[in-house]
Tab-separated table of C-alpha atoms and ligand atoms in Angstrom:
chain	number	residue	atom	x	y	z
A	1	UNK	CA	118.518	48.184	55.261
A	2	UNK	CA	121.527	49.956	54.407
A	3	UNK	CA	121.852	53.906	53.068
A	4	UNK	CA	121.542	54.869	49.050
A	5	UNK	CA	123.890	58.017	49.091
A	6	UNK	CA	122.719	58.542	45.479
A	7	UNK	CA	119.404	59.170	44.519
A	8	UNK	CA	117.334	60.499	41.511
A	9	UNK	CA	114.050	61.582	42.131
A	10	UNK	CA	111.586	63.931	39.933
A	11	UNK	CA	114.553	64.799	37.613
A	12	UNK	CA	117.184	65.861	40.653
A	13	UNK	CA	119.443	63.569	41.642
A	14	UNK	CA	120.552	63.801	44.932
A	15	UNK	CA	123.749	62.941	47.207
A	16	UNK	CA	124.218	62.858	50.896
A	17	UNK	CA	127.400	64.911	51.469
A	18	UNK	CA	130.119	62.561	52.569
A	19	UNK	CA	132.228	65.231	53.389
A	20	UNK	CA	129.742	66.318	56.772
A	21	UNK	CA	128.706	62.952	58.034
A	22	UNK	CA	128.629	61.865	60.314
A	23	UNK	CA	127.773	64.917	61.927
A	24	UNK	CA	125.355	66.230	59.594
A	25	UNK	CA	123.713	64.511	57.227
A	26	UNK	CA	122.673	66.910	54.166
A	27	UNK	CA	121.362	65.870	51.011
A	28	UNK	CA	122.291	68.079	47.970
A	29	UNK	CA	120.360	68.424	44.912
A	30	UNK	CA	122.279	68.426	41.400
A	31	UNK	CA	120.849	69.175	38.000
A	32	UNK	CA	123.508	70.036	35.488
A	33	UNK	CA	126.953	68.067	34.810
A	34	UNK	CA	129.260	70.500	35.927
A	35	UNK	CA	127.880	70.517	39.696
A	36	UNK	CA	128.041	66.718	39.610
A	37	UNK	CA	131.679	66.525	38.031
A	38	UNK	CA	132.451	69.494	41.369
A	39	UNK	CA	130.603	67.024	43.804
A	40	UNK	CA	133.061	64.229	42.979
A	41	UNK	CA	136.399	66.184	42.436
A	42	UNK	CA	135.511	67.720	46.298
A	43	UNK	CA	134.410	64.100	47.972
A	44	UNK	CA	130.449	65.213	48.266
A	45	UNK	CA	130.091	61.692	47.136
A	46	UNK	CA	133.307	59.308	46.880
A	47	UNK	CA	134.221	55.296	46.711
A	48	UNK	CA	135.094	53.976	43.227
A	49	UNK	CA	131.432	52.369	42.216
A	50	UNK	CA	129.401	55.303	43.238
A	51	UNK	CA	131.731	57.795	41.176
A	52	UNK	CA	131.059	55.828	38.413
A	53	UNK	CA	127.330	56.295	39.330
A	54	UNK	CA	127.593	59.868	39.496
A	55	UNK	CA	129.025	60.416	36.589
A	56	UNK	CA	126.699	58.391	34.689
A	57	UNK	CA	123.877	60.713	35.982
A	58	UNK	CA	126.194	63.735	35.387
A	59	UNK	CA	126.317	62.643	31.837
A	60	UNK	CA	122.853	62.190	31.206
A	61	UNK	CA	122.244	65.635	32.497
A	62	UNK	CA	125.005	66.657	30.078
A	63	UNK	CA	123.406	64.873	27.211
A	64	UNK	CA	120.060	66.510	27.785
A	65	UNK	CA	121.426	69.991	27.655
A	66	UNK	CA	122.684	69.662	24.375
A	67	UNK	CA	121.316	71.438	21.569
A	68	UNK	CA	121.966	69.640	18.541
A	69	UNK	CA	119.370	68.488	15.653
A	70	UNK	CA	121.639	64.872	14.857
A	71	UNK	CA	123.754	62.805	16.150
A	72	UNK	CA	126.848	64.319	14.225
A	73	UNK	CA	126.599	67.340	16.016
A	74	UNK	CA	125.523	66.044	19.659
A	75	UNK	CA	127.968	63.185	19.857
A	76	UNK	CA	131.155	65.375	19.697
A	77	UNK	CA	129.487	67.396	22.319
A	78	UNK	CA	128.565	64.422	24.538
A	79	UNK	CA	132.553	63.456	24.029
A	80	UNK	CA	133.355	66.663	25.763
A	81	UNK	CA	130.525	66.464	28.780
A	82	UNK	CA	131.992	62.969	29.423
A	83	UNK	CA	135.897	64.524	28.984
A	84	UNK	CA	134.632	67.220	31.523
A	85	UNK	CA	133.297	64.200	33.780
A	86	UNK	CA	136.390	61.942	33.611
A	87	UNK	CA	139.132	64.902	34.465
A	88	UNK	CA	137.457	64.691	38.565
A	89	UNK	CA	139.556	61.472	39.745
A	90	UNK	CA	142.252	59.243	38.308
A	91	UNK	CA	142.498	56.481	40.386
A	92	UNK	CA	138.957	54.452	40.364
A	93	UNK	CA	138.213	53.102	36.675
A	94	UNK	CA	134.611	52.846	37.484
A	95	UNK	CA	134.476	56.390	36.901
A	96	UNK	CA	135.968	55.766	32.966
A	97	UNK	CA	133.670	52.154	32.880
A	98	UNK	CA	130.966	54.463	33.230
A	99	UNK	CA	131.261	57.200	31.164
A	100	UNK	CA	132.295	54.569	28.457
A	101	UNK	CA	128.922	52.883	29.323
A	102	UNK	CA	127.204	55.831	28.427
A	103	UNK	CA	129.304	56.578	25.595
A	104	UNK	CA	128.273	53.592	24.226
A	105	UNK	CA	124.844	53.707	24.840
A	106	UNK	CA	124.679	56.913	22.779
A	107	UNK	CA	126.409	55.406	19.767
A	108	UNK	CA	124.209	52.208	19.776
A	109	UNK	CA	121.258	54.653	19.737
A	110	UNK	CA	122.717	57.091	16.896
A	111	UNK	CA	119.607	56.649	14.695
A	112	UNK	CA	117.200	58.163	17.253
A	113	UNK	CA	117.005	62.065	17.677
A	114	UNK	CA	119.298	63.644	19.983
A	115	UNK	CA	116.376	64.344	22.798
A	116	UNK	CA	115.770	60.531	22.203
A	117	UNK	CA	118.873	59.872	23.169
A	118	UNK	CA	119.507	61.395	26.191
A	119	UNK	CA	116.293	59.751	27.403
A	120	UNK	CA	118.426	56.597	26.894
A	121	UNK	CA	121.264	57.669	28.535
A	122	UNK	CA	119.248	58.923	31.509
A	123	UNK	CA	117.441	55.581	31.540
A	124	UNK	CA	121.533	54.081	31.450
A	125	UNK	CA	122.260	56.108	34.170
A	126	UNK	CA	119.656	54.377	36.395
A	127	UNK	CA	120.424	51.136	35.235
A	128	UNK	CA	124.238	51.531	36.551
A	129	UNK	CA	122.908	52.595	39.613
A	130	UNK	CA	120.470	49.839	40.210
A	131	UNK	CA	122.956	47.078	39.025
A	132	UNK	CA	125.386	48.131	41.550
A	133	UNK	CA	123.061	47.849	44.278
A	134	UNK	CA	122.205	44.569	42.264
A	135	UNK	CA	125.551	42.639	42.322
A	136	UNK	CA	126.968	43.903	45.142
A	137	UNK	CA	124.037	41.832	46.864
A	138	UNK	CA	125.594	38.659	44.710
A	139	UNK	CA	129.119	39.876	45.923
A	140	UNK	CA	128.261	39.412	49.344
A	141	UNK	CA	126.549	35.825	48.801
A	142	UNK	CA	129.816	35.001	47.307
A	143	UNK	CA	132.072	36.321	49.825
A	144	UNK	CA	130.135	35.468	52.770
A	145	UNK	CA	131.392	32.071	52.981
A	146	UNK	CA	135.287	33.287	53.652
A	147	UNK	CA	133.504	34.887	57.146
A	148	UNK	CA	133.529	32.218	59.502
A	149	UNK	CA	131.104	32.719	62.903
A	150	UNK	CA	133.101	35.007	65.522
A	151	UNK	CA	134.920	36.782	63.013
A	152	UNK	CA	136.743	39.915	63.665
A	153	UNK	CA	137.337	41.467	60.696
A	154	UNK	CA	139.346	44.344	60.364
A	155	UNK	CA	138.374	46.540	57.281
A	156	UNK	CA	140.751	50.331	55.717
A	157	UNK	CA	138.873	53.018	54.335
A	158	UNK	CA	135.089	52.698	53.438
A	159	UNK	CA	133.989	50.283	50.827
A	160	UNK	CA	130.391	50.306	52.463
A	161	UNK	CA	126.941	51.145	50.868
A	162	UNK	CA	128.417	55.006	50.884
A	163	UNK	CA	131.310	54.108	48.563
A	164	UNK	CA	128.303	52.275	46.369
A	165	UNK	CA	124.966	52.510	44.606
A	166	UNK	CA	124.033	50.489	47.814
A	167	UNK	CA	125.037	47.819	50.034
A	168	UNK	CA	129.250	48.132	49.230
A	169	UNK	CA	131.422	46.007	48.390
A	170	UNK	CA	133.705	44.613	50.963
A	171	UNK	CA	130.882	45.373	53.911
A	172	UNK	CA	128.143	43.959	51.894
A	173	UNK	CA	130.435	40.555	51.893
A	174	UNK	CA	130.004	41.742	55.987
A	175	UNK	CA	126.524	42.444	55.537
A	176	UNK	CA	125.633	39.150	53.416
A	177	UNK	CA	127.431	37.331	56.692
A	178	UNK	CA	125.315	39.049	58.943
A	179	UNK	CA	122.501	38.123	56.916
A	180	UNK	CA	123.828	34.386	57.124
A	181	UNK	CA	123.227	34.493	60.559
A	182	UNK	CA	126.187	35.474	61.978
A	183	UNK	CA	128.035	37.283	64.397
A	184	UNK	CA	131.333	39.066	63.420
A	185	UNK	CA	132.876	42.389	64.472
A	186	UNK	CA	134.114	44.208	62.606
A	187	UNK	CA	137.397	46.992	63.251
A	188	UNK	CA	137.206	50.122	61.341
A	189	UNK	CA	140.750	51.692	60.926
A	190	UNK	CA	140.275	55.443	60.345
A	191	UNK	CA	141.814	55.996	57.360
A	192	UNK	CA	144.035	59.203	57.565
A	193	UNK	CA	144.014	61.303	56.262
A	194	UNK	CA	140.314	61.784	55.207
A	195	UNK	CA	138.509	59.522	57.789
A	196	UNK	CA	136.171	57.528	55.765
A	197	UNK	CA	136.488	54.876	58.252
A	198	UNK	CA	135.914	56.769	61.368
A	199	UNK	CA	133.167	59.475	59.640
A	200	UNK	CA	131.726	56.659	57.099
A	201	UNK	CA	132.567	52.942	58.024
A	202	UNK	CA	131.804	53.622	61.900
A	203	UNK	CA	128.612	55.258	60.983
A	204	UNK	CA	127.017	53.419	58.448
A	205	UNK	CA	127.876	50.209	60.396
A	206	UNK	CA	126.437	51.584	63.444
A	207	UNK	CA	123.212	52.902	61.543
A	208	UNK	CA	122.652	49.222	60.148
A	209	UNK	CA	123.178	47.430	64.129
A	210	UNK	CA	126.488	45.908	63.170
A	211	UNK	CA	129.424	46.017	65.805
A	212	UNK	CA	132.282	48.365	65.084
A	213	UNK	CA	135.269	48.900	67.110
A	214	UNK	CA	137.088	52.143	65.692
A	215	UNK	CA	141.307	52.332	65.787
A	216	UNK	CA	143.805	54.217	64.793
A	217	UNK	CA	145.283	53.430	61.362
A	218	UNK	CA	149.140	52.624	63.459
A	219	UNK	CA	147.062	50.137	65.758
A	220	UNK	CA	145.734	47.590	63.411
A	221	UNK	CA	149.552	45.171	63.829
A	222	UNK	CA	149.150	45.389	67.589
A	223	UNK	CA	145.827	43.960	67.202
A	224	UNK	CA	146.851	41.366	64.730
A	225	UNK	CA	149.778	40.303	67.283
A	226	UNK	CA	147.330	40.072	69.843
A	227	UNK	CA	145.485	37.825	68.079
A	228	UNK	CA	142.553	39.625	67.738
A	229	UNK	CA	142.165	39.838	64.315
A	230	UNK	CA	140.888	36.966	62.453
A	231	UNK	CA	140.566	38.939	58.229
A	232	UNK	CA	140.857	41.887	56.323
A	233	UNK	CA	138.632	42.217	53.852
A	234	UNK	CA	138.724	45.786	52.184
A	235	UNK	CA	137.315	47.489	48.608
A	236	UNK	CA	139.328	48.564	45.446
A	237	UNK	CA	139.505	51.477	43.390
A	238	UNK	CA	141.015	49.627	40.476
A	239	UNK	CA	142.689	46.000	39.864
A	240	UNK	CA	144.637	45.552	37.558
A	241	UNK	CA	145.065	42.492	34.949
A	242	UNK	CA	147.673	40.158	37.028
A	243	UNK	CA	145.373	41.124	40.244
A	244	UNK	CA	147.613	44.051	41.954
A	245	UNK	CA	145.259	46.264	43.484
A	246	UNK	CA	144.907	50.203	43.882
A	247	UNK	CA	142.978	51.221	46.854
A	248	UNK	CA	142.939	53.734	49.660
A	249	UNK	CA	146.176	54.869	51.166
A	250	UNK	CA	147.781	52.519	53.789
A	251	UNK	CA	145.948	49.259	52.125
A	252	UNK	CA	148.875	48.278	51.007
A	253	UNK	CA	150.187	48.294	54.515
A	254	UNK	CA	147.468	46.534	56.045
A	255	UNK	CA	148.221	43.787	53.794
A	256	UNK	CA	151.963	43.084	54.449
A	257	UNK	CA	150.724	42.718	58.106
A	258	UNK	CA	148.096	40.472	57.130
A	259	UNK	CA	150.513	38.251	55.790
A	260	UNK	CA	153.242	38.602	58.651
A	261	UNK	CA	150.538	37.781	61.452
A	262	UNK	CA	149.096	34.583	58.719
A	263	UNK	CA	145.967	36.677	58.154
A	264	UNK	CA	143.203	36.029	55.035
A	265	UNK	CA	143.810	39.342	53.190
A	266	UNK	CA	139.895	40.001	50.856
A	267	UNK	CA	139.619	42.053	48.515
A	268	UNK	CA	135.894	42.832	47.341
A	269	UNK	CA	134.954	44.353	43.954
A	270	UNK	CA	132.269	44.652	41.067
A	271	UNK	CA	133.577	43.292	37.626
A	272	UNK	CA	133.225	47.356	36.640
A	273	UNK	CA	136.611	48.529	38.925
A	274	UNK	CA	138.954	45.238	37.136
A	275	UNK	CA	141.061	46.557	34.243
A	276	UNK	CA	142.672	44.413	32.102
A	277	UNK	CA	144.078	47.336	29.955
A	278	UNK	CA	146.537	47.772	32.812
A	279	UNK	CA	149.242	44.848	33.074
A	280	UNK	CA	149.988	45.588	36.433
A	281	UNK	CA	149.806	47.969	39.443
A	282	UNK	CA	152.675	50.479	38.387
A	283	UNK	CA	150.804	51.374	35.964
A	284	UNK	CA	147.844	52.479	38.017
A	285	UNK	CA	147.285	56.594	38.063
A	286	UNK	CA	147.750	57.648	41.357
A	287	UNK	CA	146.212	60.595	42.386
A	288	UNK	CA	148.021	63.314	45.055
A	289	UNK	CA	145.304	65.220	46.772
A	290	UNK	CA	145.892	68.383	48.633
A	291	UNK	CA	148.474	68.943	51.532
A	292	UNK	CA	146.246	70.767	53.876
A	293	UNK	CA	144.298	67.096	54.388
A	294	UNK	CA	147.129	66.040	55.868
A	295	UNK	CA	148.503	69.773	57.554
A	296	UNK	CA	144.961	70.229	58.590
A	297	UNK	CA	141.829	68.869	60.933
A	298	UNK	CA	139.142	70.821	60.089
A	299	UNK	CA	140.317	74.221	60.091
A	300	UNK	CA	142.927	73.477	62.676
A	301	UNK	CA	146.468	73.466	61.711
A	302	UNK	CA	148.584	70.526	62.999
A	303	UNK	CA	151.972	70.827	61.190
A	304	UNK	CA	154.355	73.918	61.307
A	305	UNK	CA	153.151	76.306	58.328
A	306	UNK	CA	155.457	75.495	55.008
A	307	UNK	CA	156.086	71.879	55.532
A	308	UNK	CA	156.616	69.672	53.046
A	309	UNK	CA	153.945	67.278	52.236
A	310	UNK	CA	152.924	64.077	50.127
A	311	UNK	CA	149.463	62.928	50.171
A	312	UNK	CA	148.901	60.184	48.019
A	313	UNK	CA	145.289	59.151	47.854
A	314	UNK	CA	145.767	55.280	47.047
A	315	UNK	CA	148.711	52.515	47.422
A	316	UNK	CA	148.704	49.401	45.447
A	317	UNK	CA	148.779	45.953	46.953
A	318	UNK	CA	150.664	43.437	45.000
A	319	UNK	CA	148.423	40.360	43.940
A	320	UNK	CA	150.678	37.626	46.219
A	321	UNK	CA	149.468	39.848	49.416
A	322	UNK	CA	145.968	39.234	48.615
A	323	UNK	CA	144.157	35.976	49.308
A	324	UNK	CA	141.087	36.157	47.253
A	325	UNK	CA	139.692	38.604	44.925
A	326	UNK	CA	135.524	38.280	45.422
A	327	UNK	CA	133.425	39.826	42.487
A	328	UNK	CA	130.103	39.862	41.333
A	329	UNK	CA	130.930	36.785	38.631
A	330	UNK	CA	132.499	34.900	41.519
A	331	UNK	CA	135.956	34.740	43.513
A	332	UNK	CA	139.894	34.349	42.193
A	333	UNK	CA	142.018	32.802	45.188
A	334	UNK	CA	145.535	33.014	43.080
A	335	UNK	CA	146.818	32.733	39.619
A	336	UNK	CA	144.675	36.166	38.951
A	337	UNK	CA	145.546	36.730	35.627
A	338	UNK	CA	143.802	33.713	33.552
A	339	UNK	CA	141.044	34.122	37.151
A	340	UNK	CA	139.868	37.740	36.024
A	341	UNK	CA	139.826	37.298	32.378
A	342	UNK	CA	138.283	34.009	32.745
A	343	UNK	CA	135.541	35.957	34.697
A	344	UNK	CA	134.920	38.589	31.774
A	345	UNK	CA	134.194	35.590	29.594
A	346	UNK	CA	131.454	34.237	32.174
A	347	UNK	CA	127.791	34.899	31.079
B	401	MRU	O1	139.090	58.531	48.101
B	401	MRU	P1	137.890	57.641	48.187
B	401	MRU	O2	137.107	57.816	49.449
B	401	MRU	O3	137.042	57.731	46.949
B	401	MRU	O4	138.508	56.170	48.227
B	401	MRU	C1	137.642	55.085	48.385
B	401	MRU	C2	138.333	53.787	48.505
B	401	MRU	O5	139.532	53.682	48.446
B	401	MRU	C3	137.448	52.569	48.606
B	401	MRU	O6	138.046	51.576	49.394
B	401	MRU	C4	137.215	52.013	47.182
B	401	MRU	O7	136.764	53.007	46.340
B	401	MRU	C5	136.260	50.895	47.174
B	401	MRU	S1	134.619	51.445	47.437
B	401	MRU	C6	133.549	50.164	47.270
């Protein structure tokens, strides 16, 4: 039974603070849109599906608190609440699939009265969350088959049920194995510079009984040339149309040893992160988070004061690096760009 990290109950919705785990583990409670679009510019909840969840719930609560007697006057409003929504994070589309979700929810229910409509779009909002939880379950079924017995499977960042509305992506394929009876372990690497694989992969694996062996982000090729890594299966913050893939920093890097040690390089990921707008990975938005993430551990300082600093949040891996793309409509192994749109066109 893996962790929800978003939850809406009696109006509040509420999100475990990724930022403290896995030290503390404090739920906050958020009730307006502003607070939620805050909680996922400063990582309170992060991993591309469940920003898009977030932000559907942030724009519900937006939606309610306008004052408007039609839809003339709310929808323009509603534009702006989303606007305010979308300006948190560039780099995972779910967050823009979302907000165009509810966007489009609102215009297909322009007849009704604006306080009508924001029951929709809270009703929406729920439905995004509960369909994530939904097909990442059928993500895993379809991935689980690329996990053979014994695997070791070495996975970057955290594409678990934190990252989600439940389950995750690339550990519910993990999950789904485990389910299928059997044994794997799995290698977190810890993701520098903001840890999601040491603070979140290592402790939501843990928490659910499945073995984790956490390593340093520079350690992952000495394991592969040991031969004691058998996969990589990791999540995605946005693929584009030809199958090149945005996801957390030093992905990309993971995958060019995957395919100098012969390694099965996974990538897992709802139809809601693939976006065919986007021909290929240049054109991806990267974001560049602060320099003190990577200056800093907690409040301790670890480079002299006034260096200079990049920290890209996200690297893209080109499509020939990756072995199979596994969705909820089913898995692309190659020739991605008539594979994704074919899977758009799928029922
Ligand atoms: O900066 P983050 O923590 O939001 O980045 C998360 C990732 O890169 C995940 O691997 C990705 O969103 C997939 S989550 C199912």
């Amino acid at each position: 039974m893996s962790i929800k990290p978003i939850l809406f109950e009696n109006g509040t919705l509420k999100m475990i603070d990724q930022r403290l785990l896995p030290t503390q583990e404090l739920w906050l409670e958020y009730h307006d849109y502003r607070s939620v679009a805050e909680a996922i510019k400063t990582m309170v909840v992060r991993g591309a599906p469940a920003i898009g969840v977030a932000a559907a719930f942030g724009a519900a609560f937006g939606a309610r608190d306008i004052f408007a007697d039609d839809f003339e006057t709310f929808y323009p409003r509603f534009e702006e609440v989303c606007a305010h929504l979308a300006a948190t994070r560039p780099t995972a589309v779910n967050l823009f699939w979302a907000l165009d979700r509810m966007k489009e929810t609102a215009r297909t229910h322009r007849s009704l009265a604006p306080d009508r409509i924001a029951e929709r779009l809270l009703l929406e909002a729920k439905a995004i969350a509960e369909e994530d939880d939904r097909l990442n379950r059928t993500m895993g079924r379809f991935g689980e088959r690329f996990i053979p017995e014994g695997a070791r499977i070495l996975t970057h960042c955290n594409a678990g049920a934190l990252a989600t509305g439940g389950y995750g992506t690339a550990l519910g394929v993990i999950r789904a194995a485990v389910e299928a009876g059997k044994k794997v372990a799995v290698f977190a690497d810890e993701t520098r510079p903001f840890l999601q694989g040491s603070r979140l992969t290592a402790w939501e694996l843990m928490k659910d009984n499945i073995p984790v062996t956490l390593i340093c982000d520079n350690m992952a090729g000495y394991l592969m040339s040991k031969g004691e890594i058998d996969c990589v299966i990791v999540g995605a913050d946005r693929i584009a149309a030809n199958g090149d893939t945005a996801n957390k920093i030093g992905t990309y890097t993971v995958a060019v040893l995957a395919r100098e040690h012969g390694l099965p390089f996974y990538v897992a990921a709802p139809l809601s992160t693939i976006d065919l707008a986007i021909p290929d990975g240049s054109a991806i938005p990267i974001e560049e988070r602060d320099a003190r993430e990577v200056t800093h551990s907690g409040e301790r300082n670890l480079a002299p004061e006034g260096v200079v600093v990049r920290n890209p949040a996200f690297d893209v891996t080109p499509a020939r690096l990756i072995t199979a793309i596994i969705t909820d409509k089913g898995v692309v192994q190659g020739h991605y760009a008539e594979g994704l749109r074919a899977l758009f066109r799928k029922g």
